[in-house]
Amino acid sequence: KADMHIRILSLGLALVGTCCASFRVDQILQVPLLRAQAVSSVAADRNGNLIVTGTNVDGGFVSKFDPNGNVVFTFANFGAFPSGAVPDNNGDIYWFGAGGGLATPFPFTKSILNVAQPDSNSPGFLVKFHGGDGSIAWAVQIGGMQPTALALDTKGLPVLAGFATTAPGLTTPGAYQSASAGTVVPLSIVRLSAAGDVIFAAAFGGHS
């Protein structure tokens, strides 16, 4: 039975190679190994550079590698728990996630959507890095949500989605906010400007 499985696997690979001529491995790159390391996301920019994010002994990290696997820059913070990183059309990088009480000195340049509860110690964050050297353009602490996904709209502006850190969720005037009951928190969607300021924040769900 094991020999049959091996033959079936070999036949499958042969068929893939026959019918899908573009399926091939160009190269294998290794992320520099550190203790307790786990990679959570990988993205590529338009020039073939790889953006890798995850956690290791230094905390949450984001690293950029050129197409040959050389490190362009790396940044880590012990209190950050990144969800991912997204490059824009200019090669700059948006790094986002949540913090378990972000360790200082985290280079926040501003704080938005602050929650009223003083014991809320798990804010979200969004950091914009210049793609050329990894310098920080701005770093925003997002008190009202923990982002788990990010997309860039047609203007290249970041749109974040994730869990609100409080019920019924923080919204901007005129934006949608569904009713909530008890302590159940909704999902949040937040759109930011090119400078990292809030354009709108909406909240969905939250019913118990």
CSV table of C-alpha atoms in Angstrom, one decimal:
chain,number,residue,atom,x,y,z
A,1,LYS,CA,0.0,0.0,0.0
A,2,ALA,CA,2.9,2.3,0.8
A,3,ASP,CA,4.5,1.5,-2.6
A,4,MET,CA,1.2,2.3,-4.3
A,5,HIS,CA,1.0,5.7,-2.5
A,6,ILE,CA,4.6,6.5,-3.7
A,7,ARG,CA,3.7,5.6,-7.3
A,8,ILE,CA,0.6,7.7,-7.2
A,9,LEU,CA,2.5,10.6,-5.8
A,10,SER,CA,5.2,10.2,-8.5
A,11,LEU,CA,2.5,10.0,-11.2
A,12,GLY,CA,0.8,13.2,-9.8
A,13,LEU,CA,4.1,15.1,-9.9
A,14,ALA,CA,4.8,13.9,-13.4
A,15,LEU,CA,1.4,15.1,-14.6
A,16,VAL,CA,1.9,18.4,-12.9
A,17,GLY,CA,5.2,18.8,-14.7
A,18,THR,CA,3.6,17.8,-18.0
A,19,CYS,CA,0.4,19.9,-17.9
A,20,CYS,CA,1.7,22.9,-16.0
A,21,ALA,CA,5.0,23.7,-17.5
A,22,SER,CA,5.3,26.9,-15.5
A,23,PHE,CA,5.3,25.0,-12.2
A,24,ARG,CA,8.9,25.0,-11.0
A,25,VAL,CA,11.0,26.1,-8.1
A,26,ASP,CA,13.3,29.0,-9.0
A,27,GLN,CA,15.1,29.3,-5.7
A,28,ILE,CA,14.8,28.6,-2.0
A,29,LEU,CA,15.5,31.4,0.5
A,30,GLN,CA,16.0,30.9,4.2
A,31,VAL,CA,14.9,33.4,6.8
A,32,PRO,CA,17.8,33.9,9.2
A,33,LEU,CA,17.1,31.6,12.1
A,34,LEU,CA,16.6,32.9,15.6
A,35,ARG,CA,15.4,31.1,18.7
A,36,ALA,CA,11.6,30.6,19.1
A,37,GLN,CA,11.0,31.8,15.6
A,38,ALA,CA,7.7,31.4,13.7
A,39,VAL,CA,6.8,33.1,10.4
A,40,SER,CA,3.2,34.2,10.2
A,41,SER,CA,3.1,35.9,6.7
A,42,VAL,CA,5.1,36.4,3.6
A,43,ALA,CA,4.4,39.0,0.9
A,44,ALA,CA,6.2,40.1,-2.3
A,45,ASP,CA,6.4,43.6,-3.7
A,46,ARG,CA,6.4,44.5,-7.4
A,47,ASN,CA,10.2,44.2,-7.6
A,48,GLY,CA,10.3,40.7,-6.2
A,49,ASN,CA,11.5,41.7,-2.7
A,50,LEU,CA,10.0,39.5,0.1
A,51,ILE,CA,8.4,40.9,3.2
A,52,VAL,CA,8.4,38.4,6.1
A,53,THR,CA,6.8,38.9,9.5
A,54,GLY,CA,6.4,36.7,12.6
A,55,THR,CA,7.7,36.3,16.1
A,56,ASN,CA,11.1,35.2,17.5
A,57,VAL,CA,13.2,35.7,20.6
A,58,ASP,CA,13.2,39.4,20.0
A,59,GLY,CA,9.4,39.6,19.8
A,60,GLY,CA,7.3,40.5,16.8
A,61,PHE,CA,9.5,41.2,13.7
A,62,VAL,CA,9.2,42.3,10.1
A,63,SER,CA,12.1,41.8,7.6
A,64,LYS,CA,12.6,42.7,4.0
A,65,PHE,CA,14.8,40.5,1.7
A,66,ASP,CA,15.9,41.3,-1.8
A,67,PRO,CA,15.3,38.8,-4.6
A,68,ASN,CA,18.6,37.1,-3.8
A,69,GLY,CA,17.7,36.6,-0.1
A,70,ASN,CA,19.9,39.4,1.3
A,71,VAL,CA,18.5,41.3,4.3
A,72,VAL,CA,17.5,44.9,3.4
A,73,PHE,CA,16.2,45.7,6.9
A,74,THR,CA,14.7,44.1,9.9
A,75,PHE,CA,12.7,45.5,12.9
A,76,ALA,CA,11.5,43.8,16.0
A,77,ASN,CA,9.6,44.8,19.1
A,78,PHE,CA,9.2,42.5,22.2
A,79,GLY,CA,5.6,43.5,22.8
A,80,ALA,CA,4.2,43.3,19.3
A,81,PHE,CA,2.2,40.4,17.9
A,82,PRO,CA,2.1,41.0,14.2
A,83,SER,CA,-0.7,39.8,11.9
A,84,GLY,CA,1.1,40.6,8.6
A,85,ALA,CA,2.8,43.2,6.4
A,86,VAL,CA,1.7,44.6,3.1
A,87,PRO,CA,3.9,46.5,0.6
A,88,ASP,CA,2.4,49.3,-1.5
A,89,ASN,CA,3.1,50.3,-5.1
A,90,ASN,CA,6.0,52.6,-3.9
A,91,GLY,CA,7.7,49.7,-2.1
A,92,ASP,CA,6.9,51.1,1.3
A,93,ILE,CA,5.6,48.5,3.9
A,94,TYR,CA,2.6,48.5,6.2
A,95,TRP,CA,3.2,46.3,9.3
A,96,PHE,CA,0.1,45.6,11.5
A,97,GLY,CA,-1.0,43.6,14.4
A,98,ALA,CA,-1.8,43.8,18.2
A,99,GLY,CA,0.2,44.4,21.3
A,100,GLY,CA,0.2,42.8,24.7
A,101,GLY,CA,1.1,46.1,26.3
A,102,LEU,CA,3.7,47.2,23.8
A,103,ALA,CA,7.2,47.4,25.2
A,104,THR,CA,8.8,50.8,25.3
A,105,PRO,CA,10.4,52.5,23.6
A,106,PHE,CA,8.1,51.5,20.7
A,107,PRO,CA,8.3,54.4,18.3
A,108,PHE,CA,4.7,55.5,18.1
A,109,THR,CA,4.2,58.8,16.4
A,110,LYS,CA,0.5,59.1,17.2
A,111,SER,CA,-2.4,57.4,18.9
A,112,ILE,CA,-5.9,57.0,17.5
A,113,LEU,CA,-9.3,55.6,18.5
A,114,ASN,CA,-8.4,55.6,22.1
A,115,VAL,CA,-10.7,53.6,24.4
A,116,ALA,CA,-12.0,54.8,27.7
A,117,GLN,CA,-11.0,51.8,29.7
A,118,PRO,CA,-7.7,52.4,31.4
A,119,ASP,CA,-7.0,48.7,31.7
A,120,SER,CA,-7.2,48.1,27.9
A,121,ASN,CA,-3.6,47.0,27.3
A,122,SER,CA,-3.9,45.2,24.0
A,123,PRO,CA,-4.1,48.0,21.4
A,124,GLY,CA,-3.6,47.5,17.7
A,125,PHE,CA,-0.8,49.0,15.7
A,126,LEU,CA,0.1,50.0,12.2
A,127,VAL,CA,3.6,51.0,11.2
A,128,LYS,CA,4.6,52.4,7.8
A,129,PHE,CA,8.2,51.7,6.9
A,130,HIS,CA,10.1,53.3,4.0
A,131,GLY,CA,11.0,50.4,1.8
A,132,GLY,CA,14.5,51.5,0.9
A,133,ASP,CA,16.0,51.5,4.4
A,134,GLY,CA,13.4,50.4,6.8
A,135,SER,CA,13.1,53.8,8.5
A,136,ILE,CA,9.7,54.5,10.1
A,137,ALA,CA,7.5,57.0,8.3
A,138,TRP,CA,4.9,56.8,11.1
A,139,ALA,CA,3.7,54.4,13.7
A,140,VAL,CA,0.1,54.5,15.0
A,141,GLN,CA,-1.3,52.9,18.1
A,142,ILE,CA,-4.9,52.0,17.5
A,143,GLY,CA,-6.6,51.8,20.8
A,144,GLY,CA,-10.0,50.7,19.5
A,145,MET,CA,-9.2,47.6,17.6
A,146,GLN,CA,-6.8,44.7,17.0
A,147,PRO,CA,-6.3,44.5,13.2
A,148,THR,CA,-6.0,41.1,11.7
A,149,ALA,CA,-6.2,42.0,8.0
A,150,LEU,CA,-5.1,45.0,5.8
A,151,ALA,CA,-5.9,46.0,2.2
A,152,LEU,CA,-4.8,49.0,0.2
A,153,ASP,CA,-7.6,50.8,-1.6
A,154,THR,CA,-7.4,52.2,-5.2
A,155,LYS,CA,-5.7,55.3,-3.8
A,156,GLY,CA,-3.1,53.2,-1.9
A,157,LEU,CA,-4.6,54.0,1.5
A,158,PRO,CA,-4.7,51.3,4.2
A,159,VAL,CA,-8.0,49.8,5.3
A,160,LEU,CA,-7.8,47.6,8.4
A,161,ALA,CA,-10.2,45.0,9.7
A,162,GLY,CA,-10.2,43.2,13.0
A,163,PHE,CA,-11.7,42.9,16.4
A,164,ALA,CA,-12.8,45.9,18.4
A,165,THR,CA,-11.2,46.1,21.9
A,166,THR,CA,-14.4,47.4,23.4
A,167,ALA,CA,-18.2,47.1,22.9
A,168,PRO,CA,-19.9,48.4,20.9
A,169,GLY,CA,-16.8,49.5,19.1
A,170,LEU,CA,-15.6,53.0,18.2
A,171,THR,CA,-17.0,54.7,15.1
A,172,THR,CA,-16.5,58.1,13.5
A,173,PRO,CA,-19.6,60.4,13.0
A,174,GLY,CA,-21.9,59.0,10.4
A,175,ALA,CA,-20.2,55.6,10.1
A,176,TYR,CA,-22.1,52.4,10.6
A,177,GLN,CA,-22.3,51.0,14.1
A,178,SER,CA,-24.5,48.0,14.9
A,179,ALA,CA,-26.1,47.6,18.3
A,180,SER,CA,-24.3,45.4,20.8
A,181,ALA,CA,-25.3,43.6,23.9
A,182,GLY,CA,-23.4,42.7,27.0
A,183,THR,CA,-19.6,42.6,26.5
A,184,VAL,CA,-19.6,41.0,23.1
A,185,VAL,CA,-17.3,43.1,20.8
A,186,PRO,CA,-17.9,43.6,17.1
A,187,LEU,CA,-15.7,43.6,14.1
A,188,SER,CA,-14.2,46.9,13.1
A,189,ILE,CA,-13.2,48.4,9.8
A,190,VAL,CA,-10.9,51.4,9.9
A,191,ARG,CA,-9.6,53.4,6.9
A,192,LEU,CA,-6.6,55.7,7.4
A,193,SER,CA,-5.1,58.5,5.5
A,194,ALA,CA,-1.6,58.6,3.9
A,195,ALA,CA,-0.4,60.2,7.2
A,196,GLY,CA,-2.0,57.5,9.4
A,197,ASP,CA,-5.0,59.5,10.6
A,198,VAL,CA,-8.5,58.1,10.8
A,199,ILE,CA,-10.8,58.7,7.8
A,200,PHE,CA,-13.6,56.5,9.0
A,201,ALA,CA,-14.1,53.7,11.6
A,202,ALA,CA,-17.2,51.4,11.5
A,203,ALA,CA,-18.3,48.5,13.7
A,204,PHE,CA,-20.3,45.5,12.6
A,205,GLY,CA,-22.0,42.8,14.7
A,206,GLY,CA,-21.5,42.5,18.4
A,207,HIS,CA,-24.8,40.9,19.3
A,208,SER,CA,-24.8,38.3,22.1
